[in-house]
Coordinates of C-alpha atoms in Angstrom, one line a residue:
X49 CA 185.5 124.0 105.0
X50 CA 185.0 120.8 103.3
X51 CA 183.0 119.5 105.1
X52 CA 180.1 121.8 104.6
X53 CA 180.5 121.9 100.7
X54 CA 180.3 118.2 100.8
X55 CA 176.5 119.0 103.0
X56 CA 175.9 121.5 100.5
X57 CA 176.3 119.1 97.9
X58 CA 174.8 116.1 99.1
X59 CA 171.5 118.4 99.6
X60 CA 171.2 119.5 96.6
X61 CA 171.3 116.1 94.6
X62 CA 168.6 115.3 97.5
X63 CA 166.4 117.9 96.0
X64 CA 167.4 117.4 92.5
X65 CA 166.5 113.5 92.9
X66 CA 163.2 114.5 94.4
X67 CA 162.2 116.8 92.4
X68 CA 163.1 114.8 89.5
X69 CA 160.7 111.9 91.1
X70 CA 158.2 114.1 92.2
X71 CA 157.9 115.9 88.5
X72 CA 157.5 113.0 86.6
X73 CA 154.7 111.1 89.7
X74 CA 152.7 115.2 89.4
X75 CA 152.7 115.1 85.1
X76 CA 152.0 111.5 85.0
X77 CA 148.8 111.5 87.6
X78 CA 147.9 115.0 86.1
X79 CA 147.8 114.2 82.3
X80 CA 146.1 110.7 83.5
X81 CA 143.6 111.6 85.8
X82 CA 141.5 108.9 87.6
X83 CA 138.6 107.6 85.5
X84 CA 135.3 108.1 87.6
X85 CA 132.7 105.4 86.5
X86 CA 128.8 106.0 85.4
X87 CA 127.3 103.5 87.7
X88 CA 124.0 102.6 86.0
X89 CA 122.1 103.2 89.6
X90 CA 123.5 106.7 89.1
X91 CA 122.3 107.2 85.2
X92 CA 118.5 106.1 86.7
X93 CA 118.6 108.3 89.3
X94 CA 119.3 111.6 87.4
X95 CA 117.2 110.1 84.8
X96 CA 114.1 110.2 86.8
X97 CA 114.8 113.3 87.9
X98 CA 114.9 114.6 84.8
X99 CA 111.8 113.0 83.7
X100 CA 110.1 115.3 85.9
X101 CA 110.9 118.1 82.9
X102 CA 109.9 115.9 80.4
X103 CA 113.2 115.4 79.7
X104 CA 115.5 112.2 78.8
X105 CA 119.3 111.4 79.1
X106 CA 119.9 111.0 75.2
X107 CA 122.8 109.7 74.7
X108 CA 125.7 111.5 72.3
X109 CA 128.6 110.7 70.5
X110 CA 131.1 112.7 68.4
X111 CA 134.4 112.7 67.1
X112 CA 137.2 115.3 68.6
X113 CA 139.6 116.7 66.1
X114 CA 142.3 113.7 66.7
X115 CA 139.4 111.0 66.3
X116 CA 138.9 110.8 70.0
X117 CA 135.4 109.5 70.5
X118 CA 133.6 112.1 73.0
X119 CA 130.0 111.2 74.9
X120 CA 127.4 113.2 76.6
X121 CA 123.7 113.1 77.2
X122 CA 121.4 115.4 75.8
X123 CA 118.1 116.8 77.2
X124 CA 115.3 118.9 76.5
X125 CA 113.0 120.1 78.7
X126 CA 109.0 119.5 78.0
X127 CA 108.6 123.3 78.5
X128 CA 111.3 124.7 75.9
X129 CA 113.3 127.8 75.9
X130 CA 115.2 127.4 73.1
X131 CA 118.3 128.2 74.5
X132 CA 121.0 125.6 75.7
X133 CA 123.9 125.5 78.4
X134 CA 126.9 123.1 78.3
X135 CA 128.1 121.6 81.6
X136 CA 131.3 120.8 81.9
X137 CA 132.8 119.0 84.9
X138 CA 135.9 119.1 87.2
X139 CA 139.5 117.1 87.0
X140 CA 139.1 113.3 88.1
X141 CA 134.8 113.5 87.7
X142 CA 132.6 112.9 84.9
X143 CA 129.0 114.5 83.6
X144 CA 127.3 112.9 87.0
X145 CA 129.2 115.5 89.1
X146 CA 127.2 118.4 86.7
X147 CA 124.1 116.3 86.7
X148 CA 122.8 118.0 89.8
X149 CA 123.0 121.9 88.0
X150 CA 121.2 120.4 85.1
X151 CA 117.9 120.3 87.0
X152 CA 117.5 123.7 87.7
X153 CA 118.4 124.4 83.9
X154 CA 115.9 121.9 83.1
X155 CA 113.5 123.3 85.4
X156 CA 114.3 127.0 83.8
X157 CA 113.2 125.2 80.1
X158 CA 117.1 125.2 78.9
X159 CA 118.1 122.4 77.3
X160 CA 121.7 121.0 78.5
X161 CA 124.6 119.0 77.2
X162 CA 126.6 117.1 79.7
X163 CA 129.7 116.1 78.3
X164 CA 132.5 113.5 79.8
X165 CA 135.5 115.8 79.1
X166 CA 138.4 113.9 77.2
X167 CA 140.5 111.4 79.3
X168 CA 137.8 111.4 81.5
X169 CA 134.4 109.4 82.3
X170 CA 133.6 107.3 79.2
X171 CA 135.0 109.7 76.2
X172 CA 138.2 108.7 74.9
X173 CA 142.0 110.1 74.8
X174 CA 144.8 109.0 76.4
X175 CA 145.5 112.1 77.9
X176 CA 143.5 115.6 79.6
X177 CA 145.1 118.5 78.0
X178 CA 143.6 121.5 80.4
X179 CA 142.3 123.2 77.5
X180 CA 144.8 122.8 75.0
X181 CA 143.1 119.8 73.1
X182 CA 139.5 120.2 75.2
X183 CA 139.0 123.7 73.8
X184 CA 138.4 122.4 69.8
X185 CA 136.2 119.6 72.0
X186 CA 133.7 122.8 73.4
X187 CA 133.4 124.2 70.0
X188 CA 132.2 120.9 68.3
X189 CA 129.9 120.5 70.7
X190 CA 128.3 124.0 70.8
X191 CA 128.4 123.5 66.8
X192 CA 126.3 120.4 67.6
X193 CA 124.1 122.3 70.1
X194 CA 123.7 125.3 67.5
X195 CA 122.8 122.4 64.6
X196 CA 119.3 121.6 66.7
X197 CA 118.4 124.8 66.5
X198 CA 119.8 126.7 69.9
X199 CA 118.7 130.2 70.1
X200 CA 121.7 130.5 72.2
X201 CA 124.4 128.4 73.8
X202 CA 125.4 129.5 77.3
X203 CA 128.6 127.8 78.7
X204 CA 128.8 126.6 82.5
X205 CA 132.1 124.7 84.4
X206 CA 133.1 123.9 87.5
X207 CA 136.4 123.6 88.7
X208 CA 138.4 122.5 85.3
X209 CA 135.9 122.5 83.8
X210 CA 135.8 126.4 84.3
X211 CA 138.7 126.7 83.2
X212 CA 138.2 124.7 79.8
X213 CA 135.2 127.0 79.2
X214 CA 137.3 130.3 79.4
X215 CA 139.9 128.6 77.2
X216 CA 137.1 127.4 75.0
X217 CA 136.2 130.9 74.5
X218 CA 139.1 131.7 71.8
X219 CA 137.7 128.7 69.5
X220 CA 134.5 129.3 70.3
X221 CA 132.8 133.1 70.2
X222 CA 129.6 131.7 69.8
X223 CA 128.9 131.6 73.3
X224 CA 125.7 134.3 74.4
X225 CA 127.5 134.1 78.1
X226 CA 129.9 132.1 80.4
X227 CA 129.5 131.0 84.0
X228 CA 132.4 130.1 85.6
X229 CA 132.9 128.4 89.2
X230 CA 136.3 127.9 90.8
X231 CA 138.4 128.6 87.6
X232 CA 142.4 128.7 87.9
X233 CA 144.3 131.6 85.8
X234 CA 146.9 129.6 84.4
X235 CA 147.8 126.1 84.9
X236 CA 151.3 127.4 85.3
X237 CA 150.1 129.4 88.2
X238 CA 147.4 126.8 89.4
X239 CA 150.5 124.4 89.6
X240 CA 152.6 126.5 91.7
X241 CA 149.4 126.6 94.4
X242 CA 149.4 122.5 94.3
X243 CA 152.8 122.3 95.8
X244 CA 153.2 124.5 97.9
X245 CA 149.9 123.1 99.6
X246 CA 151.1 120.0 99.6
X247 CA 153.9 120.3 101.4
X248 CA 151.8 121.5 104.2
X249 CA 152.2 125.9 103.1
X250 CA 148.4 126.4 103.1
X251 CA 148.0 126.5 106.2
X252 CA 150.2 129.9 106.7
X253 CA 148.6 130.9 103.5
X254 CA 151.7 130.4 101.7
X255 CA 151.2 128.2 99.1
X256 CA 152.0 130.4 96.4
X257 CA 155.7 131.7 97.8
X258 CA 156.3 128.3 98.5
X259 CA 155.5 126.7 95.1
X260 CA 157.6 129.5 93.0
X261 CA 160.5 128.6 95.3
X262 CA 160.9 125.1 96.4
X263 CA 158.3 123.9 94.3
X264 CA 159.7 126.3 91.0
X265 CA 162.1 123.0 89.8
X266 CA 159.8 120.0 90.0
X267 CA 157.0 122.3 88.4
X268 CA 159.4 122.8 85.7
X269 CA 160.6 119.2 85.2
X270 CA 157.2 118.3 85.0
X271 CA 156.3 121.0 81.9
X272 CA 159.0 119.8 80.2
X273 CA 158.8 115.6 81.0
X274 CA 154.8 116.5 79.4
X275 CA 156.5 118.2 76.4
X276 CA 159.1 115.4 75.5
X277 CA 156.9 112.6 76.4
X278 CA 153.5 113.6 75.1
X279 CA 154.0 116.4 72.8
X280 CA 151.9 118.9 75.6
X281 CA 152.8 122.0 76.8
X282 CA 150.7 122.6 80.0
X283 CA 152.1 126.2 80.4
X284 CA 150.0 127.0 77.4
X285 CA 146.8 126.2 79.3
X286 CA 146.1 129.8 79.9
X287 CA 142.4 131.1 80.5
X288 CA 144.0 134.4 81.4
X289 CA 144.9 135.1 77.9
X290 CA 141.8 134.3 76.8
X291 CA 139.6 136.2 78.8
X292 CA 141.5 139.2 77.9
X293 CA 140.8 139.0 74.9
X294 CA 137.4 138.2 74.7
X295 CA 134.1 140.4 74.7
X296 CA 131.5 137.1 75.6
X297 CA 129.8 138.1 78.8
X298 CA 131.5 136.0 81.5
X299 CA 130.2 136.0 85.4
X300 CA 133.0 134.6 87.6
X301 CA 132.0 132.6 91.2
X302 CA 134.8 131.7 93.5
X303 CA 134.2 130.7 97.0
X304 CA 136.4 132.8 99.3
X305 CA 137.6 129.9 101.6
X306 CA 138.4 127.9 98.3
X307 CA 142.1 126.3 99.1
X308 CA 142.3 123.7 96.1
X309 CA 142.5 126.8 93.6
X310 CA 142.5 129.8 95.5
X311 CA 140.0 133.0 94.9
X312 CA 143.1 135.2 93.4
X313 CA 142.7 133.3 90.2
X314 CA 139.0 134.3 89.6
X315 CA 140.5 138.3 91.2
X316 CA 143.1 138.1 88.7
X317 CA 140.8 136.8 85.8
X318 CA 137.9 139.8 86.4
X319 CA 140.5 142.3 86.6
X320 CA 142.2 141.2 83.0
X321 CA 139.2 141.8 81.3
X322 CA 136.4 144.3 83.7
X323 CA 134.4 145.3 80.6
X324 CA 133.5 141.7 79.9
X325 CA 134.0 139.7 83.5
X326 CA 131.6 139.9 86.8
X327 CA 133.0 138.4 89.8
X328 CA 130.7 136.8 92.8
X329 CA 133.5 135.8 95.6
X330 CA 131.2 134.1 98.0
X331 CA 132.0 134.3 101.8
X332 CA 132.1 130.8 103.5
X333 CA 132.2 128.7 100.4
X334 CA 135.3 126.0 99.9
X335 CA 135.9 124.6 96.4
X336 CA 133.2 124.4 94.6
X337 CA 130.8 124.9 97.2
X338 CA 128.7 128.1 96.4
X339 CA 125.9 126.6 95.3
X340 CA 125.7 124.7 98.5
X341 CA 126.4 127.9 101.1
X342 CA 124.3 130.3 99.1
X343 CA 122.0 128.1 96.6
X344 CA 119.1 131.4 96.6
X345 CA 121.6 133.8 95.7
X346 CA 123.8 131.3 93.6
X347 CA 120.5 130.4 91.1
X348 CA 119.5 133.9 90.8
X349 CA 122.4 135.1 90.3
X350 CA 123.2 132.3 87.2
X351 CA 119.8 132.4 85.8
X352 CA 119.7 136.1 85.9
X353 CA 123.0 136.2 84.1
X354 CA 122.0 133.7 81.2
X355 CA 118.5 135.8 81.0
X356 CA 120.4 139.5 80.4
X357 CA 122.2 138.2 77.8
X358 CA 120.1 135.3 76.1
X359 CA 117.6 136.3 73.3
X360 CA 115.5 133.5 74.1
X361 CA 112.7 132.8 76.5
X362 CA 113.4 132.9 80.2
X363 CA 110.4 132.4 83.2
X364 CA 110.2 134.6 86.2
X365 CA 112.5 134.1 88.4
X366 CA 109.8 134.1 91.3
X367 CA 108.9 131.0 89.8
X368 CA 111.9 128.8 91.1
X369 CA 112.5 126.0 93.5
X370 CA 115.8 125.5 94.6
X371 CA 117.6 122.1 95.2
X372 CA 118.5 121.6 98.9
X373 CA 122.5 121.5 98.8
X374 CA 124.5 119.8 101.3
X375 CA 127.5 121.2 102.2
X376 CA 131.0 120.2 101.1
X377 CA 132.5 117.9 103.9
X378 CA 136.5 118.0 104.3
X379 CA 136.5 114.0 102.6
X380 CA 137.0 113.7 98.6
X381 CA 133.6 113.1 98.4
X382 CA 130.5 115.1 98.5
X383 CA 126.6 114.5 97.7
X384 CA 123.8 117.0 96.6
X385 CA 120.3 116.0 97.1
X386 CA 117.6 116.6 95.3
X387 CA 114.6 119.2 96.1
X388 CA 111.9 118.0 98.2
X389 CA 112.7 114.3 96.7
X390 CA 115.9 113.9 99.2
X391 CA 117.1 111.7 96.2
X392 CA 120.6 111.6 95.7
X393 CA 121.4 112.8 92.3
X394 CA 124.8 114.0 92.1
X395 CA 128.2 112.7 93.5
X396 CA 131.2 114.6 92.9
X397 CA 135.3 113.8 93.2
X398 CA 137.0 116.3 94.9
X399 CA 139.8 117.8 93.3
X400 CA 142.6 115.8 95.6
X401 CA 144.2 114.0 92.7
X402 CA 147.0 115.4 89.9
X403 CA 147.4 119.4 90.4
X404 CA 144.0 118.8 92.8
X405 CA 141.7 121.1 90.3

């Protein structure tokens, strides 16, 4: 008899130990995500697309609320709308892996903002806060955007940054609409997913049972080792709460073969808040990837979006040319070419790094 309590023991300082290490490796790498650069070949690229608008990168800088020093590039399109969208980008990119939306907002005479989120690309702060310190960020820069004269400000994520644009939403009202692709929930929830994936429960679709059971401890640890080292409390990171209470038109996009944040999130987001939340779940689209299974019905969708509840300008629809998307490949890394240019104008980072958002 013994015997097995000694086994029973043993086994669970194993898990204690590794969950212990395995906590404090997940907060670490998720409140430091990996710095993608802004090769200057890259910056001359997207610049000469943009040139084709009549547009030019203009650099930005402004101060976040703890002094943190936020960039972005500005531009206006020669043929002016008046109204403006924000593009905000996913965990471990920068504002080149938003770059390549940008033309067809361009092209649509909306100006754009491109911001390097904090802790990422070349804005400052030490750490990424999933919307807890990012959210004050979006509403000084939609101030800034409404300072030159916006008609309206429309905001547009990917990824994280979908996320940080529904969270955005409670300091910011201004918004005239909200488009967001691959958003989680809650990062509580989002975290949950991670783990159990990881340790290989994707596959049998059960990342989620597996990541509020085996996974429930380290997640915990590594709330609280965030809390008493940096003063964060990740569980707070909560779209959900957000969107329910919100009345800014929101259109939801969530690719239904998605496995890095699955498509329940964006479910669970439309149904908090019907009256206010349209949901697009798009067959045969990964992470991210909508744009690049269905880029007709992706643009029209968007654009038509932005037009029903913009008061600015907006040009007929039968007027657009649509970038040529390449699909997502299964490696970190993915590329979206240009229209009828082949150029290459936008490299992404797949979400494989911290929570993998």
């Amino acid at each position: 008899m013994r015997r097995p309590i000694r086994i029973a023991l043993k086994a669970v300082a194993i898990y204690a130990a590794v969950s212990l290490t395995v906590a404090i490796v997940m907060a670490e790498m998720t409140l430091h995500p990996w710095r993608r650069p802004l090769p200057d070949k890259d910056k001359e690229r997207i610049a000469h697309i943009y040139a084709q608008y009549g547009a030019n990168l203009q650099p930005v800088i402004i101060n976040a609320a703890d002094g943190a020093e936020l960039q972005a590039w500005y531009s206006v399109p020669i043929h002016d709308n008046g109204n403006a969208v924000i593009l905000l980008h996913g965990i471990g990119d920068n504002r080149l892996g938003v770059a390549g939306y940008g033309q067809m907002f361009l092209q649509q005479g909306y100006r754009i903002l491109l911001p390097d989120s904090r802790a990422h690309g070349e804005s400052g702060g030490p750490i990424a806060t999933y919307g807890l310190r990012e959210s004050d960020d979006v509403h000084r820069w939609v101030s800034w955007l409404y300072e030159r004269g916006a008609t309206c400000v429309d905001g547009f994520g990917e990824s994280m940054g979908a996320a940080l644009v529904l969270e955005s939403m409670g300091e910011e009202p201004r918004f005239c609409s909200v488009v967001a692709d691959s958003p989680f929930s809650t990062f509580r929830s989002v975290a949950y997913d991670r783990e159990g994936y990881f340790v290989g429960a994707g596959r049998l679709g059960l990342e989620s049972v597996v990541g509020r059971s085996i996974g429930l401890l380290p997640a915990e640890i590594a709330f609280r080792y965030a809390r008493w080292r940096y003063g964060v409390d990740l569980s707070q990171a909560n779209p959900l709460d957000t969107l329910k209470s919100s009345t800014i038109p929101v259109l939801l996009i969530h690719g239904k073969n998605d496995v890095n944040i699955l498509p329940r999130h964006s479910l669970i987001l439309a149904r908090a808040n019907p009256a206010h939340a349209q949901l697009w779940l798009v067959p045969g689209a990964r992470h991210g990837g909508a744009a690049a299974v269905a880029p007709q019905e992706f643009w029209f969708r968007v654009l038509r979006f932005l037009t029903d509840h913009n008061d600015g300008y907006a040009k007929n629809s039968s007027r657009m040319v649509f970038p040529v998307l390449v699909s997502r490949p299964k490696t970190a890394r993915y590329k979206v070419r240009s229209d009828l240019k082949g150029r290459v104008f936008r490299r992404a980072v797949s979400s494989a790094r911290g929570m993998g958002l």
